[in-house]
PDB file of C-alpha atoms in Angstrom:
ATOM      1  CA  LEU Y 939     -14.764  10.304 -13.372  1.00 31.00           C
ATOM      2  CA  ARG Y 940     -11.955   9.330 -15.747  1.00 32.00           C
ATOM      3  CA  ARG Y 941      -8.390   8.937 -14.579  1.00 37.00           C
ATOM      4  CA  GLY Y 942      -5.611   7.928 -16.918  1.00 41.00           C
ATOM      5  CA  GLY Y 943      -8.079   6.513 -19.430  1.00 40.00           C
ATOM      6  CA  VAL Y 944      -9.687   4.263 -16.802  1.00 42.00           C
ATOM      7  CA  ALA Y 945     -13.221   4.992 -15.603  1.00 42.00           C
ATOM      8  CA  ILE Y 946     -13.037   5.164 -11.819  1.00 46.00           C
ATOM      9  CA  ALA Y 947     -15.813   6.336  -9.526  1.00 49.00           C
ATOM     10  CA  GLY Y 948     -13.731   6.576  -6.315  1.00 52.00           C
ATOM     11  CA  PRO Y 949     -12.642   9.739  -4.505  1.00 54.00           C
ATOM     12  CA  ALA Y 950     -11.386  12.555  -6.708  1.00 61.00           C
ATOM     13  CA  ARG Y 951      -8.351  13.132  -4.487  1.00 89.00           C
ATOM     14  CA  PHE Y 952      -6.418  10.438  -2.732  1.00 97.00           C
ATOM     15  CA  SER Y 953      -2.826   9.845  -1.737  1.00 97.00           C
ATOM     16  CA  GLY Y 954      -0.822   6.846  -2.814  1.00 98.00           C
ATOM     17  CA  ALA Y 955       1.857   5.175  -0.710  1.00 97.00           C
ATOM     18  CA  VAL Y 956       4.169   2.375  -1.774  1.00 97.00           C
ATOM     19  CA  LEU Y 957       5.882   0.447   1.017  1.00 94.00           C
ATOM     20  CA  ALA Y 958       9.455  -0.310  -0.048  1.00 90.00           C
ATOM     21  CA  GLY Y 959      11.159  -1.059   3.269  1.00 75.00           C
ATOM     22  CA  GLY Y 960      11.841  -4.488   4.606  1.00 62.00           C
ATOM     23  CA  ARG Y 961      14.752  -6.850   4.325  1.00 53.00           C
ATOM     24  CA  SER Y 962      13.532  -9.023   1.415  1.00 53.00           C
ATOM     25  CA  ARG Y 963      14.998 -12.052   3.207  1.00 50.00           C
ATOM     26  CA  ARG Y 964      13.104 -14.646   1.193  1.00 53.00           C
ATOM     27  CA  MET Y 965      13.853 -12.854  -2.073  1.00 51.00           C
ATOM     28  CA  GLY Y 966      17.533 -12.361  -1.259  1.00 51.00           C
ATOM     29  CA  ARG Y 967      17.662  -8.880  -2.813  1.00 57.00           C
ATOM     30  CA  ASP Y 968      15.712  -5.637  -2.720  1.00 67.00           C
ATOM     31  CA  LYS Y 969      12.263  -6.370  -4.168  1.00 81.00           C
ATOM     32  CA  ALA Y 970      11.607  -2.756  -5.117  1.00 84.00           C
ATOM     33  CA  PHE Y 971      14.248  -2.881  -7.845  1.00 87.00           C
ATOM     34  CA  ILE Y 972      13.475  -6.257  -9.371  1.00 87.00           C
ATOM     35  CA  ASP Y 973      13.033  -5.591 -13.053  1.00 89.00           C
ATOM     36  CA  ILE Y 974      10.095  -7.139 -14.905  1.00 87.00           C
ATOM     37  CA  ASP Y 975       9.928  -6.318 -18.604  1.00 92.00           C
ATOM     38  CA  GLY Y 976      12.170  -3.294 -18.095  1.00 93.00           C
ATOM     39  CA  VAL Y 977      10.218  -1.807 -15.185  1.00 93.00           C
ATOM     40  CA  PRO Y 978      11.244  -2.120 -11.515  1.00 94.00           C
ATOM     41  CA  LEU Y 979       8.482  -3.400  -9.232  1.00 94.00           C
ATOM     42  CA  VAL Y 980       8.333  -0.139  -7.281  1.00 95.00           C
ATOM     43  CA  GLU Y 981       7.703   1.783 -10.500  1.00 96.00           C
ATOM     44  CA  ARG Y 982       4.886  -0.599 -11.439  1.00 96.00           C
ATOM     45  CA  ALA Y 983       3.074   0.332  -8.224  1.00 97.00           C
ATOM     46  CA  VAL Y 984       3.749   4.042  -8.793  1.00 97.00           C
ATOM     47  CA  MET Y 985       2.449   3.857 -12.375  1.00 97.00           C
ATOM     48  CA  ALA Y 986      -0.750   2.082 -11.269  1.00 98.00           C
ATOM     49  CA  LEU Y 987      -1.390   4.713  -8.589  1.00 98.00           C
ATOM     50  CA  ALA Y 988      -0.748   7.514 -11.077  1.00 97.00           C
ATOM     51  CA  GLU Y 989      -3.071   5.966 -13.649  1.00 97.00           C
ATOM     52  CA  ALA Y 990      -5.753   5.555 -10.963  1.00 97.00           C
ATOM     53  CA  GLY Y 991      -5.486   9.293 -10.264  1.00 97.00           C
ATOM     54  CA  ALA Y 992      -3.467   9.634  -7.060  1.00 97.00           C
ATOM     55  CA  ALA Y 993      -2.968  13.300  -6.190  1.00 97.00           C
ATOM     56  CA  GLU Y 994       0.391  12.434  -4.621  1.00 96.00           C
ATOM     57  CA  ILE Y 995       2.532   9.312  -4.481  1.00 97.00           C
ATOM     58  CA  ARG Y 996       5.122   8.708  -1.776  1.00 95.00           C
ATOM     59  CA  ILE Y 997       7.461   5.803  -1.145  1.00 95.00           C
ATOM     60  CA  THR Y 998       7.827   4.717   2.482  1.00 91.00           C
ATOM     61  CA  GLY Y 999      11.163   3.161   3.405  1.00 88.00           C
ATOM     62  CA  GLY Y1000      13.655   1.436   1.192  1.00 87.00           C
ATOM     63  CA  ASP Y1001      16.897   2.535  -0.432  1.00 88.00           C
ATOM     64  CA  ALA Y1002      16.311   6.299  -0.475  1.00 89.00           C
ATOM     65  CA  ASP Y1003      19.165   7.073  -2.880  1.00 91.00           C
ATOM     66  CA  ARG Y1004      18.141   4.492  -5.485  1.00 90.00           C
ATOM     67  CA  LEU Y1005      14.464   5.423  -5.191  1.00 92.00           C
ATOM     68  CA  ALA Y1006      15.210   9.147  -5.495  1.00 92.00           C
ATOM     69  CA  ALA Y1007      17.317   8.390  -8.581  1.00 93.00           C
ATOM     70  CA  LEU Y1008      14.099   7.063 -10.144  1.00 91.00           C
ATOM     71  CA  GLY Y1009      12.502  10.453  -9.453  1.00 92.00           C
ATOM     72  CA  LEU Y1010      10.327   9.180  -6.611  1.00 92.00           C
ATOM     73  CA  THR Y1011       9.346  11.028  -3.417  1.00 89.00           C
ATOM     74  CA  VAL Y1012      10.851   8.990  -0.599  1.00 90.00           C
ATOM     75  CA  ASP Y1013      10.058   9.108   3.105  1.00 86.00           C
ATOM     76  CA  PRO Y1014      12.501   7.117   5.206  1.00 78.00           C
ATOM     77  CA  ASP Y1015      11.139   4.578   7.637  1.00 67.00           C
ATOM     78  CA  VAL Y1016      10.680   6.144  11.062  1.00 65.00           C
ATOM     79  CA  VAL Y1017      12.154   2.950  12.499  1.00 62.00           C
ATOM     80  CA  SER Y1018      13.711   0.501  10.047  1.00 55.00           C
ATOM     81  CA  TYR Y1019      12.513  -3.090   9.760  1.00 49.00           C
ATOM     82  CA  GLU Y1020       9.580  -2.747  12.157  1.00 68.00           C
ATOM     83  CA  GLY Y1021       7.091  -4.403   9.839  1.00 78.00           C
ATOM     84  CA  PRO Y1022       4.102  -3.375   7.782  1.00 87.00           C
ATOM     85  CA  LEU Y1023       2.149  -1.752  10.622  1.00 92.00           C
ATOM     86  CA  ALA Y1024       4.904   0.818  11.233  1.00 90.00           C
ATOM     87  CA  ALA Y1025       5.075   1.572   7.506  1.00 91.00           C
ATOM     88  CA  LEU Y1026       1.279   1.882   7.273  1.00 94.00           C
ATOM     89  CA  VAL Y1027       1.218   4.315  10.199  1.00 94.00           C
ATOM     90  CA  ALA Y1028       4.055   6.366   8.680  1.00 93.00           C
ATOM     91  CA  SER Y1029       2.309   6.453   5.302  1.00 95.00           C
ATOM     92  CA  LEU Y1030      -0.974   7.642   6.796  1.00 96.00           C
ATOM     93  CA  GLU Y1031       0.816  10.282   8.882  1.00 95.00           C
ATOM     94  CA  ARG Y1032       2.625  11.742   5.869  1.00 94.00           C
ATOM     95  CA  ALA Y1033      -0.227  11.678   3.350  1.00 96.00           C
ATOM     96  CA  ARG Y1034      -1.754  14.989   2.323  1.00 96.00           C
ATOM     97  CA  HIS Y1035      -5.044  13.511   1.101  1.00 97.00           C
ATOM     98  CA  ASP Y1036      -7.631  11.158   2.460  1.00 96.00           C
ATOM     99  CA  PRO Y1037      -8.014   8.275   1.742  1.00 97.00           C
ATOM    100  CA  VAL Y1038      -4.577   6.747   1.238  1.00 98.00           C
ATOM    101  CA  VAL Y1039      -4.116   3.778  -1.076  1.00 98.00           C
ATOM    102  CA  VAL Y1040      -1.292   1.719   0.399  1.00 98.00           C
ATOM    103  CA  LEU Y1041       0.493  -0.826  -1.789  1.00 97.00           C
ATOM    104  CA  ALA Y1042       3.371  -3.195  -1.189  1.00 94.00           C
ATOM    105  CA  CYS Y1043       6.239  -2.647  -3.635  1.00 93.00           C
ATOM    106  CA  ASP Y1044       6.243  -6.289  -4.748  1.00 92.00           C
ATOM    107  CA  LEU Y1045       3.019  -6.500  -6.771  1.00 95.00           C
ATOM    108  CA  PRO Y1046       4.053  -7.282 -10.359  1.00 94.00           C
ATOM    109  CA  ARG Y1047       0.500  -7.160 -11.754  1.00 95.00           C
ATOM    110  CA  VAL Y1048      -0.912  -4.253  -9.757  1.00 96.00           C
ATOM    111  CA  SER Y1049      -3.388  -2.242 -11.817  1.00 97.00           C
ATOM    112  CA  ALA Y1050      -5.236   1.056 -11.832  1.00 98.00           C
ATOM    113  CA  GLU Y1051      -8.462  -0.882 -12.334  1.00 97.00           C
ATOM    114  CA  ALA Y1052      -7.914  -2.880  -9.115  1.00 97.00           C
ATOM    115  CA  ILE Y1053      -7.057   0.317  -7.222  1.00 98.00           C
ATOM    116  CA  GLY Y1054     -10.270   1.870  -8.547  1.00 97.00           C
ATOM    117  CA  ARG Y1055     -12.312  -1.094  -7.369  1.00 97.00           C
ATOM    118  CA  VAL Y1056     -10.791  -0.805  -3.897  1.00 97.00           C
ATOM    119  CA  LEU Y1057     -11.560   2.926  -3.769  1.00 97.00           C
ATOM    120  CA  ASP Y1058     -15.105   2.352  -5.002  1.00 96.00           C
ATOM    121  CA  ALA Y1059     -15.679  -0.153  -2.177  1.00 96.00           C
ATOM    122  CA  LEU Y1060     -14.435   2.206   0.561  1.00 96.00           C
ATOM    123  CA  GLY Y1061     -17.691   4.089   1.093  1.00 93.00           C
ATOM    124  CA  ASP Y1062     -17.804   5.394   4.670  1.00 94.00           C
ATOM    125  CA  ALA Y1063     -15.626   2.597   6.091  1.00 97.00           C
ATOM    126  CA  ASP Y1064     -12.309   3.314   7.780  1.00 97.00           C
ATOM    127  CA  ALA Y1065     -10.514   0.994   5.372  1.00 98.00           C
ATOM    128  CA  VAL Y1066     -11.141  -1.475   2.597  1.00 98.00           C
ATOM    129  CA  VAL Y1067      -8.921  -4.314   1.459  1.00 97.00           C
ATOM    130  CA  PRO Y1068      -9.367  -6.896  -1.273  1.00 97.00           C
ATOM    131  CA  THR Y1069      -9.598 -10.565  -0.436  1.00 94.00           C
ATOM    132  CA  ASP Y1070      -7.993 -13.472  -2.184  1.00 86.00           C
ATOM    133  CA  GLY Y1071     -10.271 -16.231  -0.961  1.00 81.00           C
ATOM    134  CA  ASP Y1072     -10.282 -15.975   2.816  1.00 80.00           C
ATOM    135  CA  ARG Y1073      -7.064 -13.950   3.003  1.00 91.00           C
ATOM    136  CA  ARG Y1074      -7.193 -10.155   3.270  1.00 94.00           C
ATOM    137  CA  GLN Y1075      -4.596  -8.292   1.249  1.00 95.00           C
ATOM    138  CA  TRP Y1076      -3.674  -5.573   3.753  1.00 95.00           C
ATOM    139  CA  LEU Y1077      -1.058  -3.961   1.517  1.00 94.00           C
ATOM    140  CA  HIS Y1078      -3.373  -3.376  -1.422  1.00 96.00           C
ATOM    141  CA  GLY Y1079      -5.945  -1.336   0.469  1.00 97.00           C
ATOM    142  CA  ALA Y1080      -7.439   2.099   0.936  1.00 98.00           C
ATOM    143  CA  TRP Y1081      -7.166   3.555   4.416  1.00 98.00           C
ATOM    144  CA  ARG Y1082      -8.668   6.682   5.946  1.00 98.00           C
ATOM    145  CA  ARG Y1083      -6.376   8.789   8.084  1.00 97.00           C
ATOM    146  CA  ARG Y1084      -8.863   8.578  10.958  1.00 97.00           C
ATOM    147  CA  CYS Y1085      -7.516   5.029  11.551  1.00 96.00           C
ATOM    148  CA  LEU Y1086      -4.274   6.485  12.880  1.00 96.00           C
ATOM    149  CA  PRO Y1087      -5.115   6.596  16.622  1.00 96.00           C
ATOM    150  CA  VAL Y1088      -6.041   2.891  16.680  1.00 96.00           C
ATOM    151  CA  LEU Y1089      -3.079   1.813  14.544  1.00 96.00           C
ATOM    152  CA  ARG Y1090      -0.609   3.965  16.509  1.00 93.00           C
ATOM    153  CA  ALA Y1091      -1.887   2.570  19.815  1.00 94.00           C
ATOM    154  CA  ALA Y1092      -1.443  -1.003  18.600  1.00 94.00           C
ATOM    155  CA  TYR Y1093       2.074  -0.220  17.417  1.00 92.00           C
ATOM    156  CA  ARG Y1094       2.978   1.416  20.746  1.00 91.00           C
ATOM    157  CA  VAL Y1095       2.011  -1.715  22.690  1.00 91.00           C
ATOM    158  CA  GLY Y1096       4.256  -3.851  20.511  1.00 87.00           C
ATOM    159  CA  ASP Y1097       2.033  -5.041  17.703  1.00 83.00           C
ATOM    160  CA  ARG Y1098       3.668  -5.231  14.278  1.00 84.00           C
ATOM    161  CA  ALA Y1099       0.969  -7.046  12.272  1.00 88.00           C
ATOM    162  CA  ILE Y1100      -1.832  -5.083  10.630  1.00 93.00           C
ATOM    163  CA  HIS Y1101      -4.426  -7.832  11.044  1.00 91.00           C
ATOM    164  CA  ARG Y1102      -4.039  -7.711  14.835  1.00 91.00           C
ATOM    165  CA  ALA Y1103      -3.967  -3.904  15.010  1.00 92.00           C
ATOM    166  CA  ILE Y1104      -7.340  -3.223  13.428  1.00 92.00           C
ATOM    167  CA  THR Y1105      -9.537  -3.815  16.471  1.00 90.00           C
ATOM    168  CA  GLY Y1106     -11.849  -0.821  16.471  1.00 88.00           C
ATOM    169  CA  VAL Y1107     -11.307  -0.058  12.769  1.00 94.00           C
ATOM    170  CA  GLU Y1108     -14.213  -0.623  10.387  1.00 96.00           C
ATOM    171  CA  VAL Y1109     -12.606  -2.627   7.588  1.00 96.00           C
ATOM    172  CA  HIS Y1110     -14.643  -3.652   4.571  1.00 96.00           C
ATOM    173  CA  THR Y1111     -13.508  -6.121   1.952  1.00 96.00           C
ATOM    174  CA  VAL Y1112     -13.850  -6.194  -1.803  1.00 96.00           C
ATOM    175  CA  GLU Y1113     -14.007  -9.458  -3.710  1.00 95.00           C
ATOM    176  CA  GLY Y1114     -13.580 -10.314  -7.338  1.00 95.00           C
ATOM    177  CA  ILE Y1115     -10.188  -8.775  -8.051  1.00 96.00           C
ATOM    178  CA  PRO Y1116      -8.218 -11.490  -9.858  1.00 94.00           C
ATOM    179  CA  PRO Y1117      -5.790 -13.276  -7.504  1.00 93.00           C
ATOM    180  CA  LEU Y1118      -2.905 -12.689  -9.940  1.00 92.00           C
ATOM    181  CA  VAL Y1119      -3.402  -8.924  -9.606  1.00 94.00           C
ATOM    182  CA  LEU Y1120      -3.147  -9.210  -5.817  1.00 94.00           C
ATOM    183  CA  ALA Y1121      -0.222 -11.643  -5.754  1.00 89.00           C
ATOM    184  CA  ASP Y1122       3.061 -10.432  -4.324  1.00 86.00           C
ATOM    185  CA  VAL Y1123       6.469 -11.966  -4.928  1.00 81.00           C
ATOM    186  CA  ASP Y1124       8.705 -13.409  -2.254  1.00 70.00           C
ATOM    187  CA  ARG Y1125      11.077 -15.601  -4.258  1.00 62.00           C
TER     188      ARG Y1125
END
């Protein structure tokens, strides 16, 4: 299957979600709108998802007016500043297609090729995330909507971290994606 000029064998239909909420405390300004070579970070993620063949792309959280001005479909955070687990749950709830590729908005080198590799590794698992050494990159993963009951339950009991909420979710990993492609920016 070819999507956007890139050969990708993953699912023919998937949703894309870019998480743009958060306070950007370490950065000191909204990460989504940091311009690199004339392209805001949030648009870099959107372009990679589009090139990988996402059937829909939604932005979860962030400055709705500024994001909409870029022509993006924006879903407000259900509860602001509740962390990545809340945004992941909201993204999975709103997606029209399964699986859902969920990306952080602060990935300057995100690529359609890396997204394709993640989708290819999903198989029958509930989720797949790339690893950078021993560290799982939760916000560069593909998630099936069937994860929602487990993730919602963890959120309801006060969990806010994805890595603690996945008990009972079959998560596979994919290796070999260059660390620079997975790197986010905080400063």
